mmCIF file of C-alpha atoms in Angstrom:
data_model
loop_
_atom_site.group_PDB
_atom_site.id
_atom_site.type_symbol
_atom_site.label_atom_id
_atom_site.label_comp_id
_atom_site.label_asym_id
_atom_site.label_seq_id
_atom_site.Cartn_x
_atom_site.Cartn_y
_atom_site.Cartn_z
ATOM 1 C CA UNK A 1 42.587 118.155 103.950
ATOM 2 C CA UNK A 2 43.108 114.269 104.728
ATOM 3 C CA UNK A 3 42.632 112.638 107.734
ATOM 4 C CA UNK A 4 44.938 109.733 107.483
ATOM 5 C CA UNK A 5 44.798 106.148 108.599
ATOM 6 C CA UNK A 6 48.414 106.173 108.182
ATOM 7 C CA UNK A 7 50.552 108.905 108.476
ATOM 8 C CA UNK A 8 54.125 107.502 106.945
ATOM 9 C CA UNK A 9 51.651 106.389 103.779
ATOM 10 C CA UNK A 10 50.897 110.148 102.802
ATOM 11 C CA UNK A 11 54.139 111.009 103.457
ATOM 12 C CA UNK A 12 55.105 108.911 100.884
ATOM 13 C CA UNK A 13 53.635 111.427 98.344
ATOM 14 C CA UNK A 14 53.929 114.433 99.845
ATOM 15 C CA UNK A 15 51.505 115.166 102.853
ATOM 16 C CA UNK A 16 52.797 116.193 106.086
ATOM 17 C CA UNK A 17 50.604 116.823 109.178
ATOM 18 C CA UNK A 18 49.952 120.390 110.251
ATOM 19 C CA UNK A 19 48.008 120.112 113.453
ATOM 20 C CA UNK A 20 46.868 116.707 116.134
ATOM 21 C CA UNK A 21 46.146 115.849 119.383
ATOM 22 C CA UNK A 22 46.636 113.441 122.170
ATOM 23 C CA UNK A 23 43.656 111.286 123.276
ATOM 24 C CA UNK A 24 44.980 110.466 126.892
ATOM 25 C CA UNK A 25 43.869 107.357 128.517
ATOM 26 C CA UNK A 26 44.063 107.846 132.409
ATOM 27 C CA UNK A 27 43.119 104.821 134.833
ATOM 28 C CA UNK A 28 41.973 105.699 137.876
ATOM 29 C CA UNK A 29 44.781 105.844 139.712
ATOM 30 C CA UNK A 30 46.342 108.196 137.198
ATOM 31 C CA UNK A 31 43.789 111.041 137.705
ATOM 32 C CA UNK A 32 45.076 114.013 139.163
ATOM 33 C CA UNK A 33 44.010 114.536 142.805
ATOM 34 C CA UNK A 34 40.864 115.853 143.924
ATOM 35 C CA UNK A 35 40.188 118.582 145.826
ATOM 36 C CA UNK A 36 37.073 119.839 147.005
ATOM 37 C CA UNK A 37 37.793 123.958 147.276
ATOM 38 C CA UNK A 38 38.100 125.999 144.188
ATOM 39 C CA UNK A 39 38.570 129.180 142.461
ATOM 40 C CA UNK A 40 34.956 130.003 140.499
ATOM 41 C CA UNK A 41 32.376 127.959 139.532
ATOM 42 C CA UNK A 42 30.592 125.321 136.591
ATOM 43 C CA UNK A 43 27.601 125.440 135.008
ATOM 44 C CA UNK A 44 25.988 123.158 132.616
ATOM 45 C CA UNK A 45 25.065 124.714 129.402
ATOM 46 C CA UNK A 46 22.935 122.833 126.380
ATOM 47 C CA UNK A 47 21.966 123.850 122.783
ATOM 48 C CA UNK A 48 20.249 127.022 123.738
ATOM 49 C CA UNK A 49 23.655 128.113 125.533
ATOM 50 C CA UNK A 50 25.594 127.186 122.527
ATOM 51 C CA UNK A 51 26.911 131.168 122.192
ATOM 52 C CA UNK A 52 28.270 131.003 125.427
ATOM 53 C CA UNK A 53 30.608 127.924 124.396
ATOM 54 C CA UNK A 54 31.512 129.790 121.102
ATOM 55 C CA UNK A 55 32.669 132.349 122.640
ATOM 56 C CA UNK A 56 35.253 130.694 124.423
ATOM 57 C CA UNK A 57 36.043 128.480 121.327
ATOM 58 C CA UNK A 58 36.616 131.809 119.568
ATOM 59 C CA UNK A 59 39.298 133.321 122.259
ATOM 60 C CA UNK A 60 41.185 129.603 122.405
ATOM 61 C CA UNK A 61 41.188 128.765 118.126
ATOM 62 C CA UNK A 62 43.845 131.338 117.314
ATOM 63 C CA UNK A 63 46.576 129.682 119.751
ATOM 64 C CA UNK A 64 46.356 126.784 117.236
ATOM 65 C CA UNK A 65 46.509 125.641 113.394
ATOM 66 C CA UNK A 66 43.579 123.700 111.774
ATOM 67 C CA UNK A 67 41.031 124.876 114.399
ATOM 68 C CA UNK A 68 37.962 125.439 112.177
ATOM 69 C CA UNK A 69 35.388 128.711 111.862
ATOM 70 C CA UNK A 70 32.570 127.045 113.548
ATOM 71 C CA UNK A 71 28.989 128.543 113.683
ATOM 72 C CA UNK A 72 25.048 127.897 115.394
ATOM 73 C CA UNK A 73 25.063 125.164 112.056
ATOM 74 C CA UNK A 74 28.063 123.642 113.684
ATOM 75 C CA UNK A 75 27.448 123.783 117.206
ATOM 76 C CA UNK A 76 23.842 122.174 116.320
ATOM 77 C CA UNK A 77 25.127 119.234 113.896
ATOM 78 C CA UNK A 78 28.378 118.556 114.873
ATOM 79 C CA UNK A 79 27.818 118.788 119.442
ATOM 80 C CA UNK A 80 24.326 118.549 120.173
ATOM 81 C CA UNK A 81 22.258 116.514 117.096
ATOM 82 C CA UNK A 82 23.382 113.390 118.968
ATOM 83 C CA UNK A 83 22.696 114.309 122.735
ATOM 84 C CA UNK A 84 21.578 111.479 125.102
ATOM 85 C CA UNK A 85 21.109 111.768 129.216
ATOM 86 C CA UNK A 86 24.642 110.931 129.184
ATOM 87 C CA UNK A 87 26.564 114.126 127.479
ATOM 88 C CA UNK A 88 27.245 116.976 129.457
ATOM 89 C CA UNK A 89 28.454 120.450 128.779
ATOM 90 C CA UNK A 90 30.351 122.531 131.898
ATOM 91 C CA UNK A 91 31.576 125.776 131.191
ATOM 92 C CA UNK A 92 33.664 126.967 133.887
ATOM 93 C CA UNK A 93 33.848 130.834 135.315
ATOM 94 C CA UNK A 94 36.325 132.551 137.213
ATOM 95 C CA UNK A 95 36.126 134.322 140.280
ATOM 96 C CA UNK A 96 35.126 137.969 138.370
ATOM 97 C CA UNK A 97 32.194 136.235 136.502
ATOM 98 C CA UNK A 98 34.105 135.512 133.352
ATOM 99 C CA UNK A 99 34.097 132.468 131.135
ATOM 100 C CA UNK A 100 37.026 130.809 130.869
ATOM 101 C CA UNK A 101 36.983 127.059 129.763
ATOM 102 C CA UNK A 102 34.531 124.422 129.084
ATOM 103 C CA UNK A 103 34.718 120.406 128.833
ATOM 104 C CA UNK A 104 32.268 118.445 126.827
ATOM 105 C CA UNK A 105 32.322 114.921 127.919
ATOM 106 C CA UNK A 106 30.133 111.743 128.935
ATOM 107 C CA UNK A 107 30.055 108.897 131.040
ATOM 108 C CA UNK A 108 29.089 105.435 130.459
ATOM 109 C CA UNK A 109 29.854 102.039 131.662
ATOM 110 C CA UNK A 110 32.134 103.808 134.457
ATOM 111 C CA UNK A 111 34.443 105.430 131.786
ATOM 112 C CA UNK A 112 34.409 109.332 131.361
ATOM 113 C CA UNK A 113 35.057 109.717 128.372
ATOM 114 C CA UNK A 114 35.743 113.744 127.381
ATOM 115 C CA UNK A 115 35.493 114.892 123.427
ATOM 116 C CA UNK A 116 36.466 118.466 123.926
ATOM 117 C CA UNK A 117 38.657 120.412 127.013
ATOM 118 C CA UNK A 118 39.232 124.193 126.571
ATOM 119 C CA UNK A 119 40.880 126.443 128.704
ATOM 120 C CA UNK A 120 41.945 129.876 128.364
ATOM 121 C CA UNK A 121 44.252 130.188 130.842
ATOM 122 C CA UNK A 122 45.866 127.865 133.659
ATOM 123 C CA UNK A 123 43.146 128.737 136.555
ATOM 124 C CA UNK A 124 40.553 127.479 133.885
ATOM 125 C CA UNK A 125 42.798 124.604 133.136
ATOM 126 C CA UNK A 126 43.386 123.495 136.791
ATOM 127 C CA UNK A 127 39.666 124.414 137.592
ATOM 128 C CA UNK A 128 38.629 121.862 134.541
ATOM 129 C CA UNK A 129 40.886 119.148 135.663
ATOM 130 C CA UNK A 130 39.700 119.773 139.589
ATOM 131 C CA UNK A 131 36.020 118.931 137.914
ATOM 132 C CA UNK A 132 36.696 115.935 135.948
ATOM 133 C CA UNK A 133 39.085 114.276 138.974
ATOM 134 C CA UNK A 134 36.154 114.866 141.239
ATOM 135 C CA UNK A 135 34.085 112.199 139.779
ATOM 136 C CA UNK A 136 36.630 109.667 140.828
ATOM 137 C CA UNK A 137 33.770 107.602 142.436
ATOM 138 C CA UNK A 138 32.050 107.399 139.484
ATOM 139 C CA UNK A 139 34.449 106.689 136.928
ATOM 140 C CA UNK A 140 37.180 103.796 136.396
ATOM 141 C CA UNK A 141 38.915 105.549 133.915
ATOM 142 C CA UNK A 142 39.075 108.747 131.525
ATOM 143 C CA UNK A 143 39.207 109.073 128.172
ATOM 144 C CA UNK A 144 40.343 112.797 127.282
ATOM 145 C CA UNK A 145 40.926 114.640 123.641
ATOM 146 C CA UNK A 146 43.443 117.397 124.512
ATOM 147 C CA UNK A 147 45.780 119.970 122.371
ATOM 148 C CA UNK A 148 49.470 118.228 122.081
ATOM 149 C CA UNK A 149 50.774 121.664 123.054
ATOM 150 C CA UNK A 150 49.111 121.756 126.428
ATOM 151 C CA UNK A 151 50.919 121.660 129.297
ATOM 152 C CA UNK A 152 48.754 119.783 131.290
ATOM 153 C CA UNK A 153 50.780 116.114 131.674
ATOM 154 C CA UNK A 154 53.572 118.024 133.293
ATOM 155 C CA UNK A 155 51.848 119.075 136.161
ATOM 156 C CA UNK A 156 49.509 116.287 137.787
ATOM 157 C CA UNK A 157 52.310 114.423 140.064
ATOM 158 C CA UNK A 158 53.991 118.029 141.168
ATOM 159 C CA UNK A 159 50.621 119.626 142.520
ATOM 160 C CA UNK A 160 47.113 119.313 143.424
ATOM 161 C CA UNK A 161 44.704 120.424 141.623
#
């Protein structure tokens, strides 16, 4: 598997690209809107939690191609060997005490910047989005690693979150 700097110059012998994603970069005034009710609730989860976010990872991975098998080695090197007071892990649960999506994501110098978003269903998606709007007054902008087959930049301007 490559991870190209260039995509047209591995074409050129024969790669293709079998899975991405988007990297969204919102200014503030692009956020969706915030509201203060919800459906369910957030907790923050570290290393000792990490089962809880693999289990969601596991439900959401099939849905797409070159989503990877990942394990407590994983979890452990690749999300928490680097943790500072900044990084924050939120899993969100619905109403009937279920897990349904989780963002990983920092902030620094007034930009949140968000490495993972995972939602199994759209009341975990809109929940997630309600979160990460709601810290309008303490971010400028967000920085957000999504799936390209999301539907999540067709709703923002149509309803609140």
């Amino acid at each position: 598997m490559l991870d190209p700097f260039s995509v047209g110059y591995y074409r050129k012998f024969g790669w293709e690209l079998y899975c991405d994603e988007t990297i969204a970069e919102l200014k503030k005034d692009e956020f969706p809107t915030p509201v203060k009710e919800g459906n369910g609730s957030f907790r923050s989860v570290n290393q000792e939690d990490w089962q809880a976010l693999q289990h969601i990872y596991a439900k959401y991975a099939p849905r797409f191609t070159g989503m990877i098998d990942r394990d407590e080695w994983w979890w452990m090197r690749r999300k928490f060997s680097h943790w500072t007071k900044q990084r924050r892990n939120i899993i969100f649960t619905n109403p009937e005490g279920e897990d349904r999506g989780y963002v990983l994501y920092s902030m620094k110098d007034k930009q949140l910047k968000v490495s993972e978003f995972v939602a199994l269903d759209d009341a975990a998606e809109r929940e997630l989005w309600r979160f990460l709007a709601n810290h309008d007054s303490m971010a400028d902008s967000m920085n957000v690693k999504v799936a390209n087959s999301e539907s999540w930049r067709f709703s923002w301007k149509t309803q609140r979150l």
